[in-house]
Short mmCIF file of N, CA and C in Angstrom, two decimals:
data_model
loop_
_atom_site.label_atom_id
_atom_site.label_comp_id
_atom_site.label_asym_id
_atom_site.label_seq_id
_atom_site.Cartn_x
_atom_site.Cartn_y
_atom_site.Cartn_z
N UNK H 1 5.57 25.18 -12.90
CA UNK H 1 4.76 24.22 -13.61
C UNK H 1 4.07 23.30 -12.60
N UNK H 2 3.00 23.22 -12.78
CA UNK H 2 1.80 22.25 -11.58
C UNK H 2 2.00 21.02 -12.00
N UNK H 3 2.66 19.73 -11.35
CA UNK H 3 2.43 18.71 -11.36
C UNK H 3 0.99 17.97 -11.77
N UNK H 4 0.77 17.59 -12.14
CA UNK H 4 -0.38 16.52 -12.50
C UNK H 4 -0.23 15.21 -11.89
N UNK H 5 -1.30 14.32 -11.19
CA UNK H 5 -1.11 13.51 -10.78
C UNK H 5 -2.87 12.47 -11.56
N UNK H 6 -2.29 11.13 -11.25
CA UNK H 6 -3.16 9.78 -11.64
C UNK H 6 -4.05 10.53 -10.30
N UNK H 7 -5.43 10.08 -11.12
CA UNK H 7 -6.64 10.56 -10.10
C UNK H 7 -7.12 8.86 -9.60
N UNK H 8 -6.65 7.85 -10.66
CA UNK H 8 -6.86 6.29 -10.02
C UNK H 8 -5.99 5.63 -10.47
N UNK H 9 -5.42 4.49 -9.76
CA UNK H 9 -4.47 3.18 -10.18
C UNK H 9 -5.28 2.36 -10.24
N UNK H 10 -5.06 1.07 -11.06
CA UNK H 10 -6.14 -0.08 -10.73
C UNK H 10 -4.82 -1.60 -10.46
N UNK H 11 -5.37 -2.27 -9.33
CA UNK H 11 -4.73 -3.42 -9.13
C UNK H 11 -6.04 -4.83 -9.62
N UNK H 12 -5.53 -5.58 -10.80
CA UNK H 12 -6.18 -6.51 -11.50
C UNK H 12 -5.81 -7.76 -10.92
N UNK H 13 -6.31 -8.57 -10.13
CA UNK H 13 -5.68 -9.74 -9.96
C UNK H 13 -5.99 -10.48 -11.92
N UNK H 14 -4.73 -11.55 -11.59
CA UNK H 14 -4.60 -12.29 -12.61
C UNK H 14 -5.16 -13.63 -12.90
N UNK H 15 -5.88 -13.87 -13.79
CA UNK H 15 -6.51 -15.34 -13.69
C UNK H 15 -5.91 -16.18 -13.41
N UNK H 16 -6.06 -17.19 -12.82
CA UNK H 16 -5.43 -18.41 -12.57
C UNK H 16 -4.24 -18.28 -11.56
N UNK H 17 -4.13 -17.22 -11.09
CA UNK H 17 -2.70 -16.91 -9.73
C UNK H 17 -3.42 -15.76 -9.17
N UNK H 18 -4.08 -16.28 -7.88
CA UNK H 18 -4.66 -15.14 -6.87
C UNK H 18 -4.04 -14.24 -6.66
N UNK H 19 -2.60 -14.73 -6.42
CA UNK H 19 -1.38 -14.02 -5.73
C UNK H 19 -0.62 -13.11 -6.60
N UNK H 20 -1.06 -13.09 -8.02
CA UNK H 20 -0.43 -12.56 -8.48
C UNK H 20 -1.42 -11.27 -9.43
N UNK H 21 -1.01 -10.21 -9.72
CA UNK H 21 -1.57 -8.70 -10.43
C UNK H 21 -1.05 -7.94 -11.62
N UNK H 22 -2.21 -7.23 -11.44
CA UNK H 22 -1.01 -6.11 -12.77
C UNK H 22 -1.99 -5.03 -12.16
N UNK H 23 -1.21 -3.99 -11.86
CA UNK H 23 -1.19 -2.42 -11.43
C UNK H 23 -1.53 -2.04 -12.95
N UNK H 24 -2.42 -1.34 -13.37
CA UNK H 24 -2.28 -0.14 -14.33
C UNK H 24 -2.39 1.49 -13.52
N UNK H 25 -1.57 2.14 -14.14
CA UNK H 25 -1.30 3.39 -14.11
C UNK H 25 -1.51 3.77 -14.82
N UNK H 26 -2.87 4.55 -16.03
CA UNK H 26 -2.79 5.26 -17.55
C UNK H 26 -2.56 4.32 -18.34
N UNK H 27 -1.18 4.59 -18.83
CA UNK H 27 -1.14 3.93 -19.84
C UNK H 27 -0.19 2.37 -19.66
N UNK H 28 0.23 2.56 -18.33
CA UNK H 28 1.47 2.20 -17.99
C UNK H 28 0.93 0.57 -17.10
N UNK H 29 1.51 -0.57 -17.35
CA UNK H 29 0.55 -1.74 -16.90
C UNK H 29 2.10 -2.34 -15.89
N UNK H 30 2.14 -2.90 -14.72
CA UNK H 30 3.48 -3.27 -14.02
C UNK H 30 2.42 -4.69 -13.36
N UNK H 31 3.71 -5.68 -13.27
CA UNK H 31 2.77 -6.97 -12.73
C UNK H 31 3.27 -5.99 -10.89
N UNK H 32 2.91 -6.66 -10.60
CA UNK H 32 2.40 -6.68 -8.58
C UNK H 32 1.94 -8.24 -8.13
N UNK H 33 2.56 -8.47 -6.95
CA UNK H 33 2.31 -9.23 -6.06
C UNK H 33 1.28 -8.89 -5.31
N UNK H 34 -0.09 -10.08 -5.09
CA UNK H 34 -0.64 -9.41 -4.02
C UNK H 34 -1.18 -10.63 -2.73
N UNK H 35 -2.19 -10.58 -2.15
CA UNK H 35 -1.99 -11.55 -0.75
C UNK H 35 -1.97 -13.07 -1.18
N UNK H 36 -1.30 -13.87 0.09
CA UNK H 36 -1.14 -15.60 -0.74
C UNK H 36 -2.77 -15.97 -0.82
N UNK H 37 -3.98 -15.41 -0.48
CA UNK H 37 -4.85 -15.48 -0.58
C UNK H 37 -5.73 -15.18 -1.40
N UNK H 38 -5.50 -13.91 -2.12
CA UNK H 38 -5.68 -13.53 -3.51
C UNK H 38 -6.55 -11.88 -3.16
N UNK H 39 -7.67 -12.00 -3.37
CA UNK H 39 -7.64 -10.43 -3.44
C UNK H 39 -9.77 -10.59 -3.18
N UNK H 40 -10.11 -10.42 -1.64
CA UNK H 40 -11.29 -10.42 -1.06
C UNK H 40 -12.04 -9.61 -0.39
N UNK H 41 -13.50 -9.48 -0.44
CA UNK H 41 -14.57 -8.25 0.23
C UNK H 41 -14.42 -8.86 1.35
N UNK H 42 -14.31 -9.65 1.57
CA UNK H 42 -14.67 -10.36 3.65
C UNK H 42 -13.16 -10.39 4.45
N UNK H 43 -12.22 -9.05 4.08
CA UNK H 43 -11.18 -8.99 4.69
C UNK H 43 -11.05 -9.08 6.33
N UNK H 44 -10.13 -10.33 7.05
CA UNK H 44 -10.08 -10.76 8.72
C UNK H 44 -8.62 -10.40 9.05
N UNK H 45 -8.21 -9.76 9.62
CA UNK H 45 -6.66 -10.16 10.30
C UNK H 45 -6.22 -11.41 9.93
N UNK H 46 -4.94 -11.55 9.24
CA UNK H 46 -3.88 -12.67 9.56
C UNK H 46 -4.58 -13.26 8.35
N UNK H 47 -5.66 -13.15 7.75
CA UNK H 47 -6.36 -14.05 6.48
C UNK H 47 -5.34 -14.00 5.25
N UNK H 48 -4.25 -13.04 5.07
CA UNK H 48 -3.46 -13.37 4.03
C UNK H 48 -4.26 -12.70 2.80
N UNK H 49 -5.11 -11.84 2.69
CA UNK H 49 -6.04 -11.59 1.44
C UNK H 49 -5.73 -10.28 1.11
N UNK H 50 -5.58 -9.63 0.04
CA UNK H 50 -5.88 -8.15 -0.33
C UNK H 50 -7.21 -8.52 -0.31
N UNK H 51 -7.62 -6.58 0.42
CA UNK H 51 -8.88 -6.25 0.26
C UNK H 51 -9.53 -5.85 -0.67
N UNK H 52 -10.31 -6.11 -1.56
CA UNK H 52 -11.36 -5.32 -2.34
C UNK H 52 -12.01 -4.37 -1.86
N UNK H 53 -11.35 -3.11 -2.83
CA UNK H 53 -12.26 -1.78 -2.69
C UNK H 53 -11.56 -0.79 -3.45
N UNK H 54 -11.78 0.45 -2.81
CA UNK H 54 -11.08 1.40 -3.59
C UNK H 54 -10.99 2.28 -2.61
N UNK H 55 -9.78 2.67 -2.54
CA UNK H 55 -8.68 3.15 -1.62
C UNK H 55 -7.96 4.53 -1.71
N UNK H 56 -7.98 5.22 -0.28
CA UNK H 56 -7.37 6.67 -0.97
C UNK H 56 -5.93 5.95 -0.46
N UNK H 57 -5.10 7.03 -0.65
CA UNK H 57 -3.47 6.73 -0.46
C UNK H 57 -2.95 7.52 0.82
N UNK H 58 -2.51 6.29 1.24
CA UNK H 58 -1.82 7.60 2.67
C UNK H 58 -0.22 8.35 2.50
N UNK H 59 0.65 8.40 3.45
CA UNK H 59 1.73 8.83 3.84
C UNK H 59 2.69 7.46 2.75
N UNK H 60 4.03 8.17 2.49
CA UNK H 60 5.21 7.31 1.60
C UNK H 60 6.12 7.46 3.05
N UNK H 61 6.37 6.36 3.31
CA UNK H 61 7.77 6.02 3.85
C UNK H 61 8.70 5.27 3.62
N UNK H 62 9.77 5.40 4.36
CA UNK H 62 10.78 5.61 3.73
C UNK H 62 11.77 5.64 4.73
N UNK H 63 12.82 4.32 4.06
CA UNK H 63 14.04 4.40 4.98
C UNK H 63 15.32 5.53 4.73
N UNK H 64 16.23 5.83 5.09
CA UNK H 64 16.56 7.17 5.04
C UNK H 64 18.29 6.24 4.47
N UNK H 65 18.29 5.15 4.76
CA UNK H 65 19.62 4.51 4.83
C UNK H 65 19.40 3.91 3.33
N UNK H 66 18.69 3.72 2.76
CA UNK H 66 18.56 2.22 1.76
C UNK H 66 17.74 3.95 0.31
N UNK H 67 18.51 4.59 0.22
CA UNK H 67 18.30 5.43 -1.24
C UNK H 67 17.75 6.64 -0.81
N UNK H 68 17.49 7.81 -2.35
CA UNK H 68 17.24 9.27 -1.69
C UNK H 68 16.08 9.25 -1.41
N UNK H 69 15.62 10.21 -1.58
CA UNK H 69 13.95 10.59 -1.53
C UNK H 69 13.40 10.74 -2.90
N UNK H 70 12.69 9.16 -3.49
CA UNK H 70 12.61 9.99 -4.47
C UNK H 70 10.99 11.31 -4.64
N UNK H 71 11.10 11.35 -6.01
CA UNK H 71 9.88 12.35 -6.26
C UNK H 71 8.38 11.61 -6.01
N UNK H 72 7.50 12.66 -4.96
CA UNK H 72 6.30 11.93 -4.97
C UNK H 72 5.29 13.23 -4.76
N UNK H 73 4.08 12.81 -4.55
CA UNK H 73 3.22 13.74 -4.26
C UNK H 73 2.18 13.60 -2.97
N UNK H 74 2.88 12.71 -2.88
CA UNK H 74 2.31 11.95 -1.39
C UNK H 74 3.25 12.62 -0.27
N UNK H 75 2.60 13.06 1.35
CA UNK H 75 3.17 13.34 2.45
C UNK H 75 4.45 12.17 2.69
N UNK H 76 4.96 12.12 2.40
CA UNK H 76 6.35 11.54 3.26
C UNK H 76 6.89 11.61 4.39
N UNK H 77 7.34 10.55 4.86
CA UNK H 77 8.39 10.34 6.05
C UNK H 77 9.42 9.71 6.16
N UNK H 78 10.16 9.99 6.85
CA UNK H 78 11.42 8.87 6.95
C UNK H 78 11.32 8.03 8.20
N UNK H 79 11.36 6.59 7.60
CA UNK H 79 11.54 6.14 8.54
C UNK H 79 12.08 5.44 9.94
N UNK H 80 12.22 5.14 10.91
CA UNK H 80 12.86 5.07 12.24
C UNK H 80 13.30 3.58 12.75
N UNK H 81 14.38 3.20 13.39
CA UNK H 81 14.15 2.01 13.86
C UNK H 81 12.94 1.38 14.15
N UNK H 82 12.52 2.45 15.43
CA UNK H 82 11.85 2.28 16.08
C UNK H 82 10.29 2.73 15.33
N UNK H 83 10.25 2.12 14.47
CA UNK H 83 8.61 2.46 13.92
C UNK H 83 8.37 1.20 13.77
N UNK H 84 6.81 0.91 14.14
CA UNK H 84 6.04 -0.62 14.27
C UNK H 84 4.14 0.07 13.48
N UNK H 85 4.11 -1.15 13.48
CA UNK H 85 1.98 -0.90 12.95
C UNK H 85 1.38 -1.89 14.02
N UNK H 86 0.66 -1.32 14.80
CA UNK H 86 -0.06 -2.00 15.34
C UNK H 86 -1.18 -3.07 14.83
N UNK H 87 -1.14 -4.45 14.81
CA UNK H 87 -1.63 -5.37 14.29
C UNK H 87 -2.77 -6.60 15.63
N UNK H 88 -2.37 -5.55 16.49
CA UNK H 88 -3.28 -6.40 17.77
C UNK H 88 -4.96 -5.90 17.63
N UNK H 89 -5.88 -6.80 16.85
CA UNK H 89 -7.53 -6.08 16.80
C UNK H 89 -7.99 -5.53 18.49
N UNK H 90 -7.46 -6.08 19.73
CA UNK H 90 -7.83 -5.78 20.51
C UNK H 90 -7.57 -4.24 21.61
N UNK H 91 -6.10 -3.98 20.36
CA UNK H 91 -5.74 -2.28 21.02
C UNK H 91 -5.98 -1.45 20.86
N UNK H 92 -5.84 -0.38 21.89
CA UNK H 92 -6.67 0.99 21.18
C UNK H 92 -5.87 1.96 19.80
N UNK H 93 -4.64 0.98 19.58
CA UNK H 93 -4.03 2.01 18.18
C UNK H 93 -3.99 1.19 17.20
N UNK H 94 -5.27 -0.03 16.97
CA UNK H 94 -5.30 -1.08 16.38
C UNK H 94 -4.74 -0.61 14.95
N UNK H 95 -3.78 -1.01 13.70
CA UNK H 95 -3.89 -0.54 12.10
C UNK H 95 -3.90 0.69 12.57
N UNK H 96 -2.36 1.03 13.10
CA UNK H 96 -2.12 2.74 13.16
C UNK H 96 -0.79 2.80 13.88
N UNK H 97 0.35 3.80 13.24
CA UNK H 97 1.86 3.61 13.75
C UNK H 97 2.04 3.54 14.87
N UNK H 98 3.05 2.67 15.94
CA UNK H 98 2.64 2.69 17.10
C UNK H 98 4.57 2.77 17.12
N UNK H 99 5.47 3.38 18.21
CA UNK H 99 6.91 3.38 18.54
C UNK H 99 7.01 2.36 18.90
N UNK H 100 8.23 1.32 18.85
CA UNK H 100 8.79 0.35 19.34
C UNK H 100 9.77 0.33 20.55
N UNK H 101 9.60 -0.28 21.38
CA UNK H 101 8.79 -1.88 22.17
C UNK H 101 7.37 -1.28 22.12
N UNK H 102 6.18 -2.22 21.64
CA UNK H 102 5.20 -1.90 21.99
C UNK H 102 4.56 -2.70 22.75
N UNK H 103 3.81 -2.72 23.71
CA UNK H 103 3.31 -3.98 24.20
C UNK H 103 2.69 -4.86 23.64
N UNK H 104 1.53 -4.47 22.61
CA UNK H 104 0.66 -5.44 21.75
C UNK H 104 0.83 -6.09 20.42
N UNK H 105 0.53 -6.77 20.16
CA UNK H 105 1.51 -7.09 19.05
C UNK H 105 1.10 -6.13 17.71
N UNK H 106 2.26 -6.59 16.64
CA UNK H 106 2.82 -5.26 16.01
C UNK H 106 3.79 -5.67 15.10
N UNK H 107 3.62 -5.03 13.78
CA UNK H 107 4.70 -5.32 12.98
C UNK H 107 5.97 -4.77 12.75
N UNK H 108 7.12 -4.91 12.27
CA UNK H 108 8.05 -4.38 12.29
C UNK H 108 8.50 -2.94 11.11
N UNK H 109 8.59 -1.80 11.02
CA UNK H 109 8.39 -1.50 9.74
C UNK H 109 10.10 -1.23 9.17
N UNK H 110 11.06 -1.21 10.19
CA UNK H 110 12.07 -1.26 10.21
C UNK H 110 12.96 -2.84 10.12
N UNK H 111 12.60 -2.86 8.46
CA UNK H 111 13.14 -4.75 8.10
C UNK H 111 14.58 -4.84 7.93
N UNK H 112 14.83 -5.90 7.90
CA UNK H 112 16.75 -6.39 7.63
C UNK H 112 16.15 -6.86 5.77
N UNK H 113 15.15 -7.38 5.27
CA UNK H 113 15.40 -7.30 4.23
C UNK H 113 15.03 -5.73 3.12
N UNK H 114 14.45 -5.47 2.25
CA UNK H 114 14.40 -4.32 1.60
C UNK H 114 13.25 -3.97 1.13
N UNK H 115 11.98 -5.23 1.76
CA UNK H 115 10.57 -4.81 1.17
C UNK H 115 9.84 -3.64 1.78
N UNK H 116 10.07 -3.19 2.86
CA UNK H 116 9.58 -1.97 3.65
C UNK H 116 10.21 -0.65 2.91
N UNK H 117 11.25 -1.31 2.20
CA UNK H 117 12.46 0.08 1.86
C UNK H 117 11.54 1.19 1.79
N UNK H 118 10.33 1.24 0.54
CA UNK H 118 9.44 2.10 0.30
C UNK H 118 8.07 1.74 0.44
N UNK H 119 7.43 2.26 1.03
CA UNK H 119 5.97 1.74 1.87
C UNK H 119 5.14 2.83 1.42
N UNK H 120 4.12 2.57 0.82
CA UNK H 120 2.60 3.46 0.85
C UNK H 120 1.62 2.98 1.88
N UNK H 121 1.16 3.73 3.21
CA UNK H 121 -0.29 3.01 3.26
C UNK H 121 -1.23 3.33 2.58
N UNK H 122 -1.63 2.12 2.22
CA UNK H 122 -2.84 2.19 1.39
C UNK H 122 -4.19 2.51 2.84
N UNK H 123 -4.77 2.99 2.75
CA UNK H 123 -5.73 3.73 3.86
C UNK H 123 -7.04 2.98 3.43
N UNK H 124 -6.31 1.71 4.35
CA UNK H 124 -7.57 0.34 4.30
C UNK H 124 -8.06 0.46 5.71
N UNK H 125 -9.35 -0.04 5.85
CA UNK H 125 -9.90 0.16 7.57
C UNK H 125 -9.33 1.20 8.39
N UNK H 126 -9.87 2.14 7.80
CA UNK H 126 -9.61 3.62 8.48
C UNK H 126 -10.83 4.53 8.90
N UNK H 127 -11.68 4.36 8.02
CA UNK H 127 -12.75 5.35 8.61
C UNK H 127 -14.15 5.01 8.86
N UNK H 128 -14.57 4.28 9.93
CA UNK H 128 -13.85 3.93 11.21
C UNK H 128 -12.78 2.52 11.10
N UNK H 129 -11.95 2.39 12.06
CA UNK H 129 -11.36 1.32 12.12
C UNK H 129 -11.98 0.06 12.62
N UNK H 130 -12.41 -0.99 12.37
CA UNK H 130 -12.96 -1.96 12.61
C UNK H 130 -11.84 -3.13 12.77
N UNK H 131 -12.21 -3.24 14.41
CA UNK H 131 -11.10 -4.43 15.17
C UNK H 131 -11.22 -5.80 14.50
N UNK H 132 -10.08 -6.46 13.95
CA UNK H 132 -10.20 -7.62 13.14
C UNK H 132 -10.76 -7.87 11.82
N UNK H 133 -10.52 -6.39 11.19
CA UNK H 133 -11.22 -6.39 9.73
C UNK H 133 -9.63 -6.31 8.67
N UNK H 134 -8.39 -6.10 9.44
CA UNK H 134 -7.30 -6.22 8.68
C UNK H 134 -6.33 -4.87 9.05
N UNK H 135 -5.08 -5.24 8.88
CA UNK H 135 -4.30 -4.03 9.38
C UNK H 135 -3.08 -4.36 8.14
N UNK H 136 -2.20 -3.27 8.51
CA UNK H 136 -0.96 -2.75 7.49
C UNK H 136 -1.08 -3.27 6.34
N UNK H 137 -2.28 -2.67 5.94
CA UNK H 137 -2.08 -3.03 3.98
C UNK H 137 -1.62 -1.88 3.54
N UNK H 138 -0.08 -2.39 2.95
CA UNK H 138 0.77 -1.58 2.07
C UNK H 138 0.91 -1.79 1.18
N UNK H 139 1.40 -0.69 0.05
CA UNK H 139 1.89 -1.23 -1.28
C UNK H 139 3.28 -0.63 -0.79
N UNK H 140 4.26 -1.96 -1.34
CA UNK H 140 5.87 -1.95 -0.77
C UNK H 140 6.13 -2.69 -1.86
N UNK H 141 7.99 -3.16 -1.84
CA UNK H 141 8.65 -3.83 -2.86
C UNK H 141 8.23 -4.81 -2.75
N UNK H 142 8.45 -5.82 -3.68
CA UNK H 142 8.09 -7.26 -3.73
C UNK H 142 9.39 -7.57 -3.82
N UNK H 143 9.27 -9.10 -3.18
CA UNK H 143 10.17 -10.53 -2.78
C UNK H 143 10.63 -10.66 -4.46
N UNK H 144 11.80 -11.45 -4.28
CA UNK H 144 12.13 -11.70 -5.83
C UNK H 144 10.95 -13.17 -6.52
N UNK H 145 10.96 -13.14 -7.38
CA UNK H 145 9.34 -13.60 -7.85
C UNK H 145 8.31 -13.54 -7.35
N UNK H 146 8.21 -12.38 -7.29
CA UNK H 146 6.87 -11.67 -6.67
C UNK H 146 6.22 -12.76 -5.90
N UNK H 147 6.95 -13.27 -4.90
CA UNK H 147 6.31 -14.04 -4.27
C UNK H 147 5.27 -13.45 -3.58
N UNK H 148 4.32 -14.08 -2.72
CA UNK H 148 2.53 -13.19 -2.17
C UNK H 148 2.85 -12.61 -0.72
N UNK H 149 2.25 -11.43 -0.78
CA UNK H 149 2.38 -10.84 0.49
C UNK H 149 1.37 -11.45 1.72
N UNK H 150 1.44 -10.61 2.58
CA UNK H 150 0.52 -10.87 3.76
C UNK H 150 -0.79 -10.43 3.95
N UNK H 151 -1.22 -9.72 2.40
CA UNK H 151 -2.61 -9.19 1.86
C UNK H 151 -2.11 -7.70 1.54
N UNK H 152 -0.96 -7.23 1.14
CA UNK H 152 -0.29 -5.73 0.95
C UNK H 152 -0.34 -5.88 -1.06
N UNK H 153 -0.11 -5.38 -1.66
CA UNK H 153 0.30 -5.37 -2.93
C UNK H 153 1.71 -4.96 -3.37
N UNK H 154 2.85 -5.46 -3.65
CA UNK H 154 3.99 -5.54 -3.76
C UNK H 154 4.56 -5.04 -5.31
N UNK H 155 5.50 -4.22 -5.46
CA UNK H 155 5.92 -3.89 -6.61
C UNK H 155 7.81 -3.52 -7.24
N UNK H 156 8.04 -4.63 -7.89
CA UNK H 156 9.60 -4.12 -8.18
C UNK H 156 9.78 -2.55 -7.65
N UNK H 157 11.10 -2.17 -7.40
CA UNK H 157 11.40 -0.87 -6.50
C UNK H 157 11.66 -0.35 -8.06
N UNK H 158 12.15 -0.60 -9.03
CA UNK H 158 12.11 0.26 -10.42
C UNK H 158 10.56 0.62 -10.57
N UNK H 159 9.88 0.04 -10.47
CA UNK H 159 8.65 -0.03 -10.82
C UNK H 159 7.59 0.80 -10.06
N UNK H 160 8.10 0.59 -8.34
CA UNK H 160 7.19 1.54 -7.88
C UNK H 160 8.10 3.41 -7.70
N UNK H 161 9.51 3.02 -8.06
CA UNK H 161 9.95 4.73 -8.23
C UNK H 161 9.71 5.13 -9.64
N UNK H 162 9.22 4.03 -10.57
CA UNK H 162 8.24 4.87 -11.85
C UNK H 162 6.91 5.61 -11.28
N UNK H 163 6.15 5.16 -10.42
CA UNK H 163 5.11 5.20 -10.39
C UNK H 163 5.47 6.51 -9.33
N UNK H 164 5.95 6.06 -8.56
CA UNK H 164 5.90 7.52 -7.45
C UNK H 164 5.65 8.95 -7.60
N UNK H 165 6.51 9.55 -8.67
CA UNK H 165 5.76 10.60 -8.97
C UNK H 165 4.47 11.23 -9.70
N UNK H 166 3.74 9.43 -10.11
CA UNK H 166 2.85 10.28 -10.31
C UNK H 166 1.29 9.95 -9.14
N UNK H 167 1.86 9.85 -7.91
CA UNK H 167 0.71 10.13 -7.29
C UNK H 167 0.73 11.14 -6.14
N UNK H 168 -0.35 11.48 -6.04
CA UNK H 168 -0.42 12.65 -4.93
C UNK H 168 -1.96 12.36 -3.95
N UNK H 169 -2.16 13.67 -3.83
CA UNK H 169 -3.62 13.38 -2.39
C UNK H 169 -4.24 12.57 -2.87
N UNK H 170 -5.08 13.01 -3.82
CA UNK H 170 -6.03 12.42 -4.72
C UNK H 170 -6.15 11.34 -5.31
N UNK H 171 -4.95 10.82 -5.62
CA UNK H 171 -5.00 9.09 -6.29
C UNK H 171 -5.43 8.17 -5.10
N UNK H 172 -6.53 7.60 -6.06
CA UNK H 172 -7.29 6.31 -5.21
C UNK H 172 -6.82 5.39 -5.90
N UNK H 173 -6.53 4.18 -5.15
CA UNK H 173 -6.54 2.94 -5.88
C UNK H 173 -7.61 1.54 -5.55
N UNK H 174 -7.67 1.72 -7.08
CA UNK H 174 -8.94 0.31 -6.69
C UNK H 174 -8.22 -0.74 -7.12
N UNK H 175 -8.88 -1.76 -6.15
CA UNK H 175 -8.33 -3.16 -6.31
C UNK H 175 -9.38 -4.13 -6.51
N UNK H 176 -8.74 -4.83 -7.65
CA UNK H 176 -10.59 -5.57 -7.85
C UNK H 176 -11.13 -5.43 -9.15
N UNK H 177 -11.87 -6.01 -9.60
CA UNK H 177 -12.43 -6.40 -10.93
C UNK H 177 -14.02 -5.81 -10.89
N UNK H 178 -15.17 -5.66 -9.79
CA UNK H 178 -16.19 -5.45 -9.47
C UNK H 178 -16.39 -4.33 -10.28
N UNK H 179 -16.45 -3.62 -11.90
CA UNK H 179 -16.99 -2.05 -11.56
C UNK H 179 -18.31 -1.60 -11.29
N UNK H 180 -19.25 -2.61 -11.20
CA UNK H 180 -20.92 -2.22 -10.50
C UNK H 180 -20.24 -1.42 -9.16
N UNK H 181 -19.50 -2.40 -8.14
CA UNK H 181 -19.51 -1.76 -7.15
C UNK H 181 -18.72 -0.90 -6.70
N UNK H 182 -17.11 -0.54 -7.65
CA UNK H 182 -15.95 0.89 -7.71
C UNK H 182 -16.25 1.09 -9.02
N UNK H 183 -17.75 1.61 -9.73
CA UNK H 183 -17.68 2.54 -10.54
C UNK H 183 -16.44 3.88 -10.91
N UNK H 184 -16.12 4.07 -11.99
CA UNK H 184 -15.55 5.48 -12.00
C UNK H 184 -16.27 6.39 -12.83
N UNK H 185 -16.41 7.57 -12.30
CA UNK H 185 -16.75 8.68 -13.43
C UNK H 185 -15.92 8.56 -14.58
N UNK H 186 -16.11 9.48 -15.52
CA UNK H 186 -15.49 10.24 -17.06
C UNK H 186 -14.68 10.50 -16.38
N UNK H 187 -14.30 11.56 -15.43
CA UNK H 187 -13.26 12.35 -14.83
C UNK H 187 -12.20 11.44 -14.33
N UNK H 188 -12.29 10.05 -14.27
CA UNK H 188 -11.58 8.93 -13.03
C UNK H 188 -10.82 8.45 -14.40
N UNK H 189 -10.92 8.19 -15.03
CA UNK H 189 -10.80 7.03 -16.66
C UNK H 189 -9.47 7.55 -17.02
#
């Protein structure tokens, strides 16, 4: 039997709380945390903002210690102590996995608390990468009251192992209210 997967997610910021969202999936609506900044086209390093746009989905990772694997349709990995994201605009692996010690600076993806547990990159400033336009935007667990990320979109771990199986290559996610400018086809809806 062929899996079926969401061809789009949509992340809605919420009136009156920048920081705060609702993911729809189909039919399926989950609140989300998103940057303490709220959710912007003029995305900078360190600005604290989700980006506006619409987004393909990268690689699921995944700590190997903190639960199984669950079901996805996304490339997976497990992840390593020693795994970091390069967050320095001035390096050449600027917003791209880099091994730990790294020289430049760099985030940790291997946390003591449990928001990394399960990580999507969302495949923001990728093609091309543009130095100081924003790095490691993930969708990962959220803080308990969805407190605001660092511009990532955050989701209860019940909530995002609902969602997990149903995405694969193809699910884009748009973030953002704009549809003049992330139109969807009939086929997207």
């Amino acid at each position: 039997m062929k899996r079926t997967f969401l061809r789009t997610i949509r992340v809605l910021p919420r009136p009156g709380n920048a920081s705060r969202g609702l993911l729809v999936a189909g039919h399926v609506v989950l609140p989300c945390a998103l940057g303490k900044g709220g959710v912007t086209r003029a995305k900078c390093e360190g600005d604290g903002a989700t980006p506006l746009g619409r987004f393909a989905l990268g690689a699921l990772y995944l700590r190997p210690d903190r639960g199984r694997r669950p079901r996805c349709g996304l490339p997976t990995r497990w992840m390593r102590p020693d795994d970091g994201w390069c967050d320095a605009p001035g390096d050449r692996l600027y917003n791209r996995p880099v091994r730990l010690p790294y020289p430049a600076s760099h985030e940790r993806m291997w946390r003591d608390d449990d928001v990394y547990d399960r990580v999507i990159d969302i495949r923001y400033n990728r093609g091309p990468i543009r130095p100081g336009r924003g790095s490691a935007i993930f969708m990962h667990l959220a803080r308990p009251g969805f407190a605001p990320t660092a511009g990532c979109v955050a989701l209860r771990r019940a909530d995002l192992d609902r969602l997990l199986p149903r995405l694969g290559p193809g699910t884009l996610l748009v973030i953002g209210t704009d549809p003049r400018r992330f139109p969807l086809s009939r086929k997207q809806k």
